[in-house]
Structures are given as C-alpha cells and as structure tokens.
GROMACS .gro file of C-alpha atoms in nm:
model
  469
    1MET     CA    1   3.109  -1.082   7.052
    2GLU     CA    2   3.409  -1.041   6.825
    3GLU     CA    3   3.192  -0.855   6.573
    4THR     CA    4   3.070  -0.624   6.852
    5LYS     CA    5   3.431  -0.559   6.959
    6LYS     CA    6   3.538  -0.466   6.602
    7TYR     CA    7   3.240  -0.239   6.554
    8ILE     CA    8   3.291  -0.049   6.887
    9GLN     CA    9   3.666  -0.021   6.822
   10ALA     CA   10   3.596   0.129   6.479
   11PHE     CA   11   3.334   0.359   6.625
   12LEU     CA   12   3.569   0.485   6.900
   13SER     CA   13   3.849   0.528   6.646
   14GLN     CA   14   3.625   0.739   6.422
   15ASN     CA   15   3.571   0.965   6.722
   16LYS     CA   16   3.952   0.977   6.791
   17ILE     CA   17   3.929   0.764   7.102
   18GLU     CA   18   4.194   0.498   7.147
   19VAL     CA   19   4.179   0.222   7.412
   20PRO     CA   20   4.514   0.220   7.597
   21PRO     CA   21   4.669  -0.115   7.698
   22SER     CA   22   4.598  -0.036   8.062
   23LYS     CA   23   4.224  -0.033   7.990
   24LEU     CA   24   4.193  -0.339   7.765
   25SER     CA   25   4.046  -0.542   8.049
   26LEU     CA   26   3.790  -0.270   8.109
   27PHE     CA   27   3.710  -0.259   7.734
   28ASP     CA   28   3.654  -0.636   7.728
   29ASP     CA   29   3.406  -0.603   8.014
   30PHE     CA   30   3.236  -0.315   7.829
   31ILE     CA   31   3.179  -0.502   7.506
   32ALA     CA   32   3.062  -0.812   7.689
   33LYS     CA   33   2.766  -0.634   7.837
   34GLU     CA   34   2.438  -0.746   7.672
   35GLU     CA   35   2.300  -0.394   7.641
   36ASN     CA   36   2.604  -0.289   7.432
   37ILE     CA   37   2.584  -0.602   7.217
   38ASN     CA   38   2.214  -0.531   7.149
   39SER     CA   39   2.283  -0.166   7.077
   40VAL     CA   40   2.540  -0.261   6.815
   41LYS     CA   41   2.294  -0.504   6.655
   42ILE     CA   42   2.024  -0.239   6.641
   43ILE     CA   43   2.265   0.010   6.487
   44GLN     CA   44   2.380  -0.242   6.223
   45GLU     CA   45   2.022  -0.337   6.136
   46ASN     CA   46   1.927   0.028   6.099
   47GLN     CA   47   2.229   0.085   5.878
   48LYS     CA   48   2.131  -0.208   5.658
   49MET     CA   49   1.776  -0.078   5.639
   50ILE     CA   50   1.897   0.270   5.543
   51MET     CA   51   2.124   0.120   5.277
   52ALA     CA   52   1.844  -0.097   5.139
   53ASN     CA   53   1.605   0.198   5.131
   54TRP     CA   54   1.864   0.408   4.951
   55LYS     CA   55   1.923   0.136   4.692
   56LEU     CA   56   1.547   0.103   4.637
   57LYS     CA   57   1.512   0.478   4.605
   58THR     CA   58   1.795   0.513   4.356
   59ARG     CA   59   1.678   0.209   4.159
   60ILE     CA   60   1.328   0.348   4.128
   61GLU     CA   61   1.474   0.685   4.028
   62ASP     CA   62   1.687   0.515   3.760
   63ILE     CA   63   1.378   0.349   3.611
   64LEU     CA   64   1.181   0.674   3.623
   65LEU     CA   65   1.458   0.863   3.444
   66GLN     CA   66   1.542   0.591   3.193
   67PRO     CA   67   1.432   0.710   2.845
   68ILE     CA   68   1.186   0.481   2.668
   69SER     CA   69   1.146   0.505   2.291
   70LEU     CA   70   0.839   0.327   2.156
   71PRO     CA   71   0.759   0.313   1.781
   72ASN     CA   72   0.530   0.581   1.646
   73GLY     CA   73   0.178   0.477   1.558
   74THR     CA   74  -0.071   0.597   1.299
   75VAL     CA   75  -0.442   0.652   1.345
   76ASN     CA   76  -0.650   0.363   1.207
   77LYS     CA   77  -0.340   0.151   1.146
   78LYS     CA   78  -0.263  -0.163   1.344
   79TYR     CA   79  -0.015  -0.099   1.623
   80GLU     CA   80   0.180  -0.350   1.830
   81THR     CA   81   0.495  -0.312   2.034
   82LYS     CA   82   0.650  -0.501   2.323
   83LEU     CA   83   0.744  -0.316   2.641
   84ASP     CA   84   1.027  -0.562   2.699
   85PHE     CA   85   1.126  -0.541   3.066
   86ILE     CA   86   1.421  -0.778   3.016
   87LYS     CA   87   1.575  -0.570   2.737
   88LEU     CA   88   1.513  -0.257   2.941
   89GLY     CA   89   1.702  -0.412   3.232
   90TRP     CA   90   1.395  -0.418   3.452
   91ASN     CA   91   1.435  -0.775   3.578
   92ASP     CA   92   1.355  -0.655   3.930
   93VAL     CA   93   1.008  -0.523   3.842
   94ILE     CA   94   0.768  -0.760   4.018
   95TYR     CA   95   0.440  -0.587   3.935
   96SER     CA   96   0.328  -0.355   3.657
   97GLU     CA   97   0.016  -0.215   3.493
   98ILE     CA   98  -0.060   0.048   3.229
   99LYS     CA   99  -0.309   0.329   3.278
  100ASP     CA  100  -0.455   0.605   3.058
  101LEU     CA  101  -0.510   0.394   2.747
  102ASP     CA  102  -0.886   0.453   2.765
  103ASP     CA  103  -1.034   0.604   2.448
  104SER     CA  104  -0.700   0.566   2.266
  105GLY     CA  105  -0.783   0.247   2.079
  106LEU     CA  106  -0.485   0.073   2.243
  107GLU     CA  107  -0.467  -0.199   2.507
  108PHE     CA  108  -0.193  -0.349   2.724
  109ASN     CA  109  -0.142  -0.722   2.772
  110ASN     CA  110   0.046  -0.744   3.102
  111GLU     CA  111   0.149  -1.107   3.062
  112GLU     CA  112   0.302  -1.059   2.718
  113GLU     CA  113   0.404  -0.698   2.790
  114LEU     CA  114   0.236  -0.591   2.464
  115ILE     CA  115   0.079  -0.257   2.375
  116PHE     CA  116  -0.151  -0.320   2.080
  117GLY     CA  117  -0.461  -0.203   1.896
  118ASN     CA  118  -0.571   0.052   1.637
  119PRO     CA  119  -0.509   0.409   1.752
  120ILE     CA  120  -0.809   0.636   1.708
  121ILE     CA  121  -0.659   0.968   1.817
  122SER     CA  122  -0.343   1.145   1.704
  123GLY     CA  123  -0.092   1.336   1.913
  124ASP     CA  124   0.145   1.259   2.200
  125LEU     CA  125  -0.025   0.982   2.393
  126LYS     CA  126   0.092   0.997   2.755
  127ILE     CA  127   0.047   0.664   2.930
  128LYS     CA  128   0.122   0.576   3.292
  129LEU     CA  129   0.331   0.275   3.382
  130LEU     CA  130   0.260   0.182   3.744
  131PHE     CA  131   0.516  -0.056   3.890
  132ARG     CA  132   0.668  -0.205   4.203
  133ILE     CA  133   1.020  -0.343   4.226
  134GLU     CA  134   1.166  -0.624   4.427
  135GLY     CA  135   1.221  -0.514   4.789
  136GLU     CA  136   0.918  -0.287   4.811
  137LEU     CA  137   0.633  -0.382   5.044
  138GLU     CA  138   0.326  -0.541   4.885
  139ASP     CA  139   0.102  -0.259   5.006
  140SER     CA  140   0.341   0.018   4.909
  141ILE     CA  141   0.222   0.293   4.675
  142LEU     CA  142   0.298   0.205   4.312
  143ASN     CA  143   0.565   0.405   4.133
  144GLU     CA  144   0.444   0.604   3.832
  145LYS     CA  145   0.638   0.651   3.507
  146ILE     CA  146   0.505   0.849   3.210
  147ILE     CA  147   0.574   0.697   2.868
  148THR     CA  148   0.495   0.881   2.545
  149ILE     CA  149   0.375   0.719   2.223
  150ILE     CA  150   0.354   0.953   1.925
  151ILE     CA  151   0.043   0.875   1.720
  152ASN     CA  152   0.054   1.032   1.376
  153PRO     CA  153  -0.271   1.129   1.205
  154ASP     CA  154  -0.408   0.905   0.934
  155PRO     CA  155  -0.244   1.051   0.620
  156LYS     CA  156  -0.567   0.991   0.431
  157SER     CA  157  -0.748   1.228   0.667
  158LEU     CA  158  -0.514   1.510   0.571
  159TRP     CA  159  -0.644   1.504   0.216
  160LYS     CA  160  -0.962   1.690   0.128
  161ASP     CA  161  -1.228   1.537  -0.092
  162ILE     CA  162  -1.376   1.834  -0.275
  163GLU     CA  163  -1.636   1.753  -0.540
  164SER     CA  164  -1.555   1.859  -0.894
  165ASP     CA  165  -1.763   2.129  -1.058
  166LYS     CA  166  -2.076   1.966  -1.200
  167ASN     CA  167  -2.154   2.280  -1.398
  168ASP     CA  168  -1.836   2.246  -1.602
  169SER     CA  169  -1.897   2.170  -1.970
  170TYR     CA  170  -1.673   1.863  -1.954
  171TRP     CA  171  -1.762   1.739  -1.606
  172LYS     CA  172  -1.767   1.366  -1.542
  173GLU     CA  173  -1.815   1.158  -1.231
  174ASP     CA  174  -1.529   1.156  -0.984
  175ASN     CA  175  -1.551   0.781  -0.929
  176VAL     CA  176  -1.702   0.512  -1.151
  177ALA     CA  177  -1.721   0.135  -1.106
  178ILE     CA  178  -1.908  -0.117  -1.321
  179SER     CA  179  -1.920  -0.488  -1.392
  180SER     CA  180  -2.073  -0.674  -1.684
  181ASP     CA  181  -2.030  -0.954  -1.936
  182PHE     CA  182  -1.740  -0.953  -2.181
  183LEU     CA  183  -1.774  -1.226  -2.445
  184ASP     CA  184  -1.823  -1.544  -2.240
  185LYS     CA  185  -1.626  -1.393  -1.954
  186ASN     CA  186  -1.683  -1.113  -1.705
  187ILE     CA  187  -1.541  -0.764  -1.682
  188VAL     CA  188  -1.502  -0.530  -1.386
  189ILE     CA  189  -1.370  -0.175  -1.412
  190ALA     CA  190  -1.315   0.097  -1.156
  191SER     CA  191  -1.188   0.446  -1.228
  192LYS     CA  192  -1.118   0.669  -0.931
  193ARG     CA  193  -1.018   1.031  -0.907
  194GLY     CA  194  -0.677   1.064  -0.742
  195ARG     CA  195  -0.631   1.226  -0.403
  196SER     CA  196  -0.421   1.502  -0.557
  197HIS     CA  197  -0.720   1.600  -0.773
  198ALA     CA  198  -0.977   1.550  -0.498
  199ASN     CA  199  -0.773   1.771  -0.265
  200VAL     CA  200  -0.825   2.073  -0.490
  201GLY     CA  201  -1.161   1.978  -0.640
  202SER     CA  202  -1.026   1.913  -0.989
  203PHE     CA  203  -1.149   1.648  -1.231
  204ARG     CA  204  -1.076   1.282  -1.291
  205ASP     CA  205  -0.853   1.269  -1.598
  206ASP     CA  206  -0.869   0.889  -1.644
  207ASP     CA  207  -1.142   0.723  -1.847
  208PHE     CA  208  -1.251   0.393  -1.998
  209ALA     CA  209  -1.509   0.242  -2.230
  210PHE     CA  210  -1.600  -0.108  -2.347
  211LYS     CA  211  -1.855  -0.271  -2.570
  212ASN     CA  212  -1.960  -0.612  -2.697
  213ILE     CA  213  -2.014  -0.585  -3.072
  214ASN     CA  214  -2.266  -0.864  -3.090
  215ASP     CA  215  -2.298  -0.887  -3.469
  216THR     CA  216  -1.933  -0.984  -3.509
  217GLY     CA  217  -1.857  -1.155  -3.178
  218TRP     CA  218  -1.584  -0.903  -3.098
  219SER     CA  219  -1.560  -0.703  -2.775
  220VAL     CA  220  -1.361  -0.383  -2.728
  221LEU     CA  221  -1.205  -0.231  -2.416
  222ALA     CA  222  -1.021   0.102  -2.403
  223VAL     CA  223  -0.849   0.284  -2.115
  224SER     CA  224  -0.700   0.632  -2.123
  225ASP     CA  225  -0.512   0.859  -1.884
  226GLY     CA  226  -0.541   1.230  -1.947
  227ALA     CA  227  -0.225   1.434  -1.898
  228GLY     CA  228  -0.239   1.628  -1.573
  229SER     CA  229  -0.082   1.932  -1.735
  230ALA     CA  230  -0.340   1.950  -2.015
  231ASN     CA  231  -0.646   2.168  -1.951
  232LEU     CA  232  -0.896   1.941  -2.126
  233SER     CA  233  -0.727   1.605  -2.081
  234ARG     CA  234  -1.036   1.469  -1.904
  235GLN     CA  235  -1.226   1.522  -2.227
  236GLY     CA  236  -0.936   1.390  -2.433
  237SER     CA  237  -0.934   1.063  -2.241
  238LYS     CA  238  -1.312   1.027  -2.256
  239MET     CA  239  -1.327   1.094  -2.629
  240SER     CA  240  -1.031   0.864  -2.700
  241CYS     CA  241  -1.201   0.566  -2.540
  242ASN     CA  242  -1.538   0.628  -2.699
  243LEU     CA  243  -1.384   0.691  -3.041
  244VAL     CA  244  -1.209   0.352  -3.028
  245LEU     CA  245  -1.544   0.185  -2.970
  246SER     CA  246  -1.718   0.377  -3.245
  247TYR     CA  247  -1.441   0.296  -3.494
  248PHE     CA  248  -1.458  -0.080  -3.446
  249GLU     CA  249  -1.834  -0.083  -3.421
  250LYS     CA  250  -1.851   0.086  -3.762
  251ASN     CA  251  -1.564  -0.087  -3.940
  252PHE     CA  252  -1.558  -0.439  -3.799
  253THR     CA  253  -1.843  -0.582  -4.002
  254VAL     CA  254  -1.910  -0.950  -4.048
  255GLU     CA  255  -1.822  -0.930  -4.416
  256TYR     CA  256  -1.501  -0.736  -4.354
  257LEU     CA  257  -1.383  -0.984  -4.091
  258LYS     CA  258  -1.455  -1.296  -4.294
  259GLU     CA  259  -1.104  -1.320  -4.443
  260PHE     CA  260  -0.939  -1.258  -4.108
  261ASP     CA  261  -1.143  -1.535  -3.948
  262GLU     CA  262  -1.028  -1.773  -4.222
  263ASN     CA  263  -0.663  -1.674  -4.179
  264LEU     CA  264  -0.690  -1.714  -3.805
  265LEU     CA  265  -0.824  -2.066  -3.845
  266LYS     CA  266  -0.538  -2.151  -4.082
  267HIS     CA  267  -0.292  -2.003  -3.836
  268HIS     CA  268  -0.436  -2.215  -3.560
  269ASN     CA  269  -0.433  -2.536  -3.764
  270ASN     CA  270  -0.106  -2.499  -3.949
  271LYS     CA  271   0.079  -2.194  -3.813
  272ASP     CA  272   0.197  -2.134  -4.169
  273GLU     CA  273   0.401  -1.827  -4.253
  274ASP     CA  274   0.151  -1.691  -4.502
  275SER     CA  275  -0.138  -1.677  -4.254
  276SER     CA  276   0.089  -1.526  -3.990
  277LYS     CA  277   0.190  -1.245  -4.226
  278LYS     CA  278  -0.172  -1.178  -4.318
  279ILE     CA  279  -0.270  -1.162  -3.950
  280SER     CA  280   0.015  -0.924  -3.872
  281HIS     CA  281  -0.087  -0.704  -4.164
  282PHE     CA  282  -0.452  -0.708  -4.051
  283VAL     CA  283  -0.358  -0.613  -3.694
  284TYR     CA  284  -0.132  -0.330  -3.803
  285ASP     CA  285  -0.366  -0.200  -4.071
  286ASN     CA  286  -0.683  -0.194  -3.862
  287LEU     CA  287  -0.546  -0.090  -3.525
  288SER     CA  288  -0.331   0.184  -3.677
  289LYS     CA  289  -0.638   0.315  -3.860
  290ALA     CA  290  -0.830   0.313  -3.533
  291ALA     CA  291  -0.552   0.503  -3.354
  292TRP     CA  292  -0.524   0.752  -3.641
  293PHE     CA  293  -0.902   0.798  -3.639
  294VAL     CA  294  -0.889   0.887  -3.270
  295HIS     CA  295  -0.605   1.131  -3.331
  296LYS     CA  296  -0.781   1.307  -3.620
  297GLU     CA  297  -1.113   1.334  -3.436
  298LEU     CA  298  -0.938   1.490  -3.138
  299GLU     CA  299  -0.767   1.729  -3.374
  300LYS     CA  300  -1.102   1.829  -3.525
  301PHE     CA  301  -1.244   1.883  -3.179
  302ALA     CA  302  -0.951   2.104  -3.078
  303ILE     CA  303  -0.990   2.313  -3.395
  304LYS     CA  304  -1.361   2.351  -3.323
  305LEU     CA  305  -1.280   2.479  -2.974
  306GLU     CA  306  -0.997   2.694  -3.109
  307ARG     CA  307  -0.767   2.526  -2.859
  308PRO     CA  308  -0.425   2.363  -2.916
  309LEU     CA  309  -0.438   1.986  -2.958
  310LYS     CA  310  -0.205   1.944  -2.661
  311ASP     CA  311  -0.491   2.057  -2.435
  312LEU     CA  312  -0.644   1.714  -2.503
  313HIS     CA  313  -0.328   1.513  -2.433
  314ALA     CA  314  -0.414   1.158  -2.326
  315THR     CA  315  -0.256   0.816  -2.332
  316LEU     CA  316  -0.451   0.534  -2.492
  317ILE     CA  317  -0.449   0.157  -2.465
  318PHE     CA  318  -0.712  -0.073  -2.606
  319ALA     CA  319  -0.777  -0.441  -2.665
  320ILE     CA  320  -1.021  -0.608  -2.901
  321VAL     CA  321  -1.101  -0.968  -2.825
  322LYS     CA  322  -1.301  -1.248  -2.988
  323LYS     CA  323  -1.380  -1.599  -2.871
  324TYR     CA  324  -1.342  -1.870  -3.138
  325ASP     CA  325  -1.401  -2.241  -3.105
  326PHE     CA  326  -1.025  -2.287  -3.084
  327GLY     CA  327  -0.947  -1.999  -2.844
  328TYR     CA  328  -0.933  -1.623  -2.797
  329ALA     CA  329  -0.783  -1.375  -3.042
  330ILE     CA  330  -0.650  -1.069  -2.857
  331LEU     CA  331  -0.537  -0.759  -3.048
  332THR     CA  332  -0.389  -0.460  -2.865
  333PHE     CA  333  -0.254  -0.111  -2.912
  334GLY     CA  334  -0.079   0.120  -2.670
  335VAL     CA  335   0.066   0.467  -2.650
  336GLY     CA  336   0.176   0.607  -2.316
  337ASP     CA  337   0.268   0.448  -1.986
  338CYS     CA  338  -0.036   0.226  -1.922
  339PRO     CA  339   0.027  -0.151  -1.934
  340ILE     CA  340  -0.183  -0.435  -2.077
  341GLY     CA  341  -0.118  -0.769  -1.907
  342LEU     CA  342  -0.240  -1.114  -2.019
  343LEU     CA  343  -0.216  -1.391  -1.760
  344ASN     CA  344  -0.241  -1.751  -1.873
  345LYS     CA  345  -0.495  -1.994  -1.729
  346ASP     CA  346  -0.279  -2.141  -1.451
  347LEU     CA  347  -0.106  -1.810  -1.362
  348THR     CA  348   0.241  -1.930  -1.462
  349GLU     CA  349   0.303  -1.689  -1.749
  350ILE     CA  350   0.252  -1.319  -1.812
  351LYS     CA  351   0.242  -1.163  -2.156
  352LEU     CA  352   0.289  -0.786  -2.157
  353MET     CA  353   0.086  -0.689  -2.463
  354ASN     CA  354   0.244  -0.344  -2.509
  355TRP     CA  355   0.562  -0.155  -2.430
  356LEU     CA  356   0.551   0.158  -2.222
  357ASP     CA  357   0.666   0.504  -2.323
  358VAL     CA  358   0.898   0.553  -2.029
  359GLY     CA  359   1.270   0.622  -2.011
  360GLU     CA  360   1.332   0.676  -2.379
  361PHE     CA  361   1.188   1.026  -2.364
  362GLY     CA  362   1.359   1.128  -2.042
  363GLY     CA  363   1.078   1.003  -1.824
  364GLY     CA  364   0.809   1.173  -2.033
  365THR     CA  365   0.529   0.975  -2.191
  366ARG     CA  366   0.365   0.991  -2.533
  367PHE     CA  367   0.003   1.073  -2.609
  368ILE     CA  368  -0.244   0.979  -2.882
  369THR     CA  369  -0.262   1.353  -2.959
  370MET     CA  370   0.102   1.362  -3.073
  371PRO     CA  371   0.133   1.331  -3.453
  372GLU     CA  372   0.499   1.225  -3.425
  373ILE     CA  373   0.406   0.884  -3.284
  374PHE     CA  374   0.252   0.791  -3.620
  375GLN     CA  375   0.569   0.895  -3.804
  376SER     CA  376   0.809   0.706  -3.577
  377ASP     CA  377   0.982   0.395  -3.709
  378LYS     CA  378   0.872   0.228  -3.384
  379PHE     CA  379   0.503   0.282  -3.454
  380SER     CA  380   0.457  -0.075  -3.579
  381THR     CA  381   0.577  -0.209  -3.241
  382ARG     CA  382   0.283  -0.051  -3.062
  383PHE     CA  383   0.056  -0.337  -3.169
  384GLY     CA  384   0.014  -0.676  -3.008
  385PHE     CA  385  -0.149  -1.003  -3.111
  386LYS     CA  386  -0.201  -1.324  -2.921
  387LEU     CA  387  -0.406  -1.635  -2.993
  388VAL     CA  388  -0.459  -1.838  -2.675
  389GLU     CA  389  -0.676  -2.135  -2.588
  390ASP     CA  390  -0.783  -1.956  -2.270
  391PHE     CA  391  -0.662  -1.706  -2.013
  392SER     CA  392  -0.730  -1.620  -1.651
  393TYR     CA  393  -0.708  -1.240  -1.660
  394LEU     CA  394  -0.662  -0.966  -1.915
  395MET     CA  395  -0.585  -0.639  -1.734
  396LEU     CA  396  -0.559  -0.281  -1.856
  397MET     CA  397  -0.450  -0.017  -1.608
  398THR     CA  398  -0.330   0.342  -1.582
  399ASP     CA  399  -0.009   0.446  -1.410
  400GLY     CA  400  -0.206   0.528  -1.095
  401ILE     CA  401  -0.216   0.151  -1.042
  402TYR     CA  402   0.107   0.053  -1.216
  403ASP     CA  403   0.337   0.296  -1.034
  404PRO     CA  404   0.256   0.196  -0.674
  405LYS     CA  405   0.199  -0.174  -0.739
  406PHE     CA  406   0.476  -0.257  -0.989
  407VAL     CA  407   0.708   0.041  -0.930
  408VAL     CA  408   0.932  -0.022  -1.234
  409GLU     CA  409   0.862  -0.138  -1.588
  410ALA     CA  410   1.080  -0.449  -1.552
  411ASN     CA  411   0.843  -0.590  -1.291
  412LEU     CA  412   0.562  -0.600  -1.547
  413GLU     CA  413   0.726  -0.899  -1.714
  414LYS     CA  414   0.768  -1.099  -1.392
  415ILE     CA  415   0.493  -1.350  -1.323
  416GLU     CA  416   0.569  -1.344  -0.951
  417LYS     CA  417   0.492  -0.970  -0.941
  418TRP     CA  418   0.158  -1.025  -1.114
  419ASN     CA  419   0.073  -1.304  -0.870
  420GLU     CA  420   0.160  -1.071  -0.580
  421PHE     CA  421  -0.063  -0.810  -0.743
  422LEU     CA  422  -0.349  -1.061  -0.767
  423GLU     CA  423  -0.303  -1.167  -0.405
  424ASP     CA  424  -0.315  -0.801  -0.308
  425ILE     CA  425  -0.644  -0.752  -0.496
  426LYS     CA  426  -0.785  -1.068  -0.340
  427GLY     CA  427  -0.725  -0.945   0.013
  428LYS     CA  428  -0.358  -0.977   0.103
  429ASN     CA  429  -0.316  -0.611   0.194
  430GLU     CA  430  -0.299  -0.401   0.509
  431ASP     CA  431  -0.656  -0.275   0.463
  432ASN     CA  432  -0.795  -0.630   0.428
  433CYS     CA  433  -0.987  -0.515   0.118
  434LYS     CA  434  -1.091  -0.812  -0.092
  435VAL     CA  435  -1.217  -0.845  -0.446
  436ASP     CA  436  -1.404  -1.172  -0.501
  437PHE     CA  437  -1.376  -1.286  -0.863
  438ASN     CA  438  -1.665  -1.528  -0.833
  439LYS     CA  439  -1.868  -1.476  -1.150
  440ASP     CA  440  -2.187  -1.451  -0.946
  441ASN     CA  441  -2.050  -1.175  -0.724
  442ALA     CA  442  -2.279  -0.876  -0.781
  443LYS     CA  443  -2.070  -0.654  -0.551
  444ILE     CA  444  -1.742  -0.691  -0.737
  445ALA     CA  445  -1.742  -0.338  -0.885
  446ASN     CA  446  -1.780  -0.178  -0.542
  447GLN     CA  447  -1.518  -0.413  -0.401
  448LEU     CA  448  -1.266  -0.312  -0.668
  449SER     CA  449  -1.342   0.056  -0.614
  450THR     CA  450  -1.289   0.017  -0.239
  451TRP     CA  451  -0.962  -0.173  -0.293
  452MET     CA  452  -0.840   0.114  -0.511
  453ASP     CA  453  -0.844   0.344  -0.207
  454PHE     CA  454  -0.515   0.182  -0.098
  455TRP     CA  455  -0.257   0.416   0.051
  456ASN     CA  456   0.084   0.449  -0.108
  457PRO     CA  457   0.306   0.745  -0.016
  458GLY     CA  458   0.374   0.974  -0.308
  459ASN     CA  459   0.122   0.803  -0.538
  460HIS     CA  460  -0.199   1.004  -0.546
  461ASP     CA  461  -0.280   1.001  -0.918
  462ASP     CA  462  -0.607   0.890  -1.079
  463ARG     CA  463  -0.646   0.513  -1.080
  464THR     CA  464  -0.818   0.300  -1.340
  465LEU     CA  465  -0.813  -0.077  -1.355
  466ALA     CA  466  -1.009  -0.293  -1.599
  467ILE     CA  467  -1.007  -0.669  -1.552
  468ILE     CA  468  -1.150  -0.931  -1.787
  469TYR     CA  469  -1.174  -1.263  -1.603
   0.00000   0.00000   0.00000
C-alpha cells in the first residue's frame, strides 16, 4: 500500500493538488480502497510495457541504421566473411537469417555467421538480414535490414581476346605448348600471348625453339622475348631461337667436339687448371660465335627488308646440354632480362646461369640486335658453364614469368623463392592449377599453359616458360 500511496501523492502533486493535514485521514482511506490499488498497478504495468516497447523500437532502429561494411568480393574468386554479431554489438539478436543470396554464388551459414562462396555476378549485391531481438514475441514479424556487398567484376573478363591477324607475313600462333624428350630427361614449354597484346589483337612477341642433335648427343634450347616497341620483334625472337639451333646443328660435329669431350673428362677426373682454361675458352669461343651469328643474320634480314635492325629487337637466352657418363655439361648464354635457373637434385641449391640486363641501363634491357653488347668489356660474363652429376630442373623464362613470380632480380638467387615458384606451379596457387611433372603425364603441356593464365595485377606481358626435368 505504501507504493500506492507514493504513486497517488506524486500523481496529485503533478496536477497541483496537495493533500492538507485535515484530509490525511480521508486520503488514507482513499488509497486503501482495492479499486485504487488495482488502478495504480494497471497504470504501472502499462507504463512498463510502454517503456519496454519503446526500448525495443529504438534498439531495432539502432540496428537498422547501424552501418555495416563487408569486404568487397570479386567474381569467380573465393569469398568468405563473418557477420560477427558480437563485434557488431548485437548480443541481443536471438534469431537471424539471410535472404536474397539466390543466384549470387554466395551462401550464409547461420551457425557460424559466415557469408561464403564464389560470386558469379558483379555489382552491388543487396542482401536482406531478417532478425528478431530479445524481448520480441516469437511470432512477431521479423525485422529487415539491407546489407550491401560490392562484387567487383573478374578483372580477366575486362580484357578482350582478339585473334592476331593470320594474314600477316610474320604471323605466328598466339599460344603454343609442347612437351617432348630432352636428352634422357623431359622438356615442357608453353609460350602465351600476353593480355595486353590479346586486348588489341597484336602478336605474341615471345618465342622458343629446341632440338636434340642426335649425332653429337647435345640438345639445344633457346628462348627469346621480342621488344614490345619494335615493329617486327615477333620475327626477331622467332629467328633468334631458330638461328641458335641451326648454328649448333651445323657447327657442333662429332669431330669438332672430340677435344672438348676429352677436356671435360679430364676436368671431371682431376679438375686441373689447364682443362678448366680450355673449357672456358671453348664455351666463350663457341657461344660467342653463335650469338654473333644470330646478330649478323638478323642484320642481313633487316637489310633485305630495308628496315632498321632495331625493328627486330629481341632478348636471347639459350642453353646447350649434354649427358655424359659422369654427369651433365650445361653451357649458357644470355642477353636481356630473361633468367636461366638450374636447380640441383634435392632442391637445396639454385644456380643462376646468367645475369640480367636490368638496372645498369636505367631499367632498360639489352637485345641480341645491339652491336654494342659484343664490344662491351662485360661480354665475356654473358656465358655460363656448369658440370653437374644431375639436376632436378633447368628453367628458361621470359620476364612475363619472372616479373610477377620473382619480382626483383635478387630473388632469383634465393632457393626458397625457387621452391615457392615450384610449389606454385605444382598447384599451390589461388586458381588450383597444377602441373604434374610425372614423366608419363601426356597432358603436361596443356597443364603448364593453363597455369600460365595466372592473374597478377600490372603484369600482362607475353609469358614463356621452358622446363627441362
């Protein structure tokens, strides 16, 4: 009754009614009546209900107005984000579900509060969060909050793939991939036109060629990257590779190589200084002649076309390899920014078989068409020689592979970077593209070509990768 008395006193006071001392007895009788006590209870319960309803209303409004920022997604790229009710301060949400994810490629796991999947449409995806908070009736209409997820288009889809002109005099296939034998090992090569070229229908500037010269036991592999600024670089790269093969096929005869074979055996058995000098001289003499031969033939071709030699600008790397009873002899040459990497048998060491023409010339590279490279005092350092018992991989690549996968030249001499590169090729990548180096794998060329479709922002150049394994 005391609570009823206080309430009625406050009520009367609010209405400027005071109970005089002479009427206190009357007031006590008034508040003691059951109908007045019940009326006060009803009023207080209604007040509590109004207050509770207002709190519910404002709480729901707060949730509806609370901004939600979910990570952007990309079409065809795995998406996963947690709609974390605790972090959002929604501890009082007792029921929730997500609507309007149909045909989006996304799903919602209510228990884990996860939105996940592979988006298949781009744009502002408007999804409905239906929810009920603590205090609402079980059969009450669910509250509806719109949440936006921005789904960006697949960047690959923004690039056109226009075929190059097959009627052009120097047309070549946009994409090539082959596998074959190389000595007692295998070789797989893929050369792919870059997206920047495909987007405008221009040609693949990269090229490659290889051959097993069966009479001598030597095999030759050449890779070239035509300069994008040179009008006929696609022909320059093609000719460079084929000219390397023709030079060694003509000049590496059994009789000519007899002395080198003897010196190599002496070097293996004794590692004497005399045999080492003779090997170094042989490497320099023969590989420099091969490089000069390529240069001069390109020069003749340019004169024939009445075009400047720079129109045929192309880098050039090549390796000639022979298997002996005591191991493999590997001879290399390089001009430009395309690396040659030799990985030992247990993948613990990397030997970079050439240095790259980067940095020294202000970021510009050198080309086999430049006569100054033959006059430079650094010309002799362009050659490499290695005699190894065995190896796991010998790789030649253009900068379309090197730039996105190794980024800087220093990484080319780090075995951990090459192992990461191998893991990438073998399937550890966001596209789950895998190249199986099983020697019986007949699909390896297609696998390598597919892997080379990897996306890397800002790197859309031609890509060529040759792997002896």
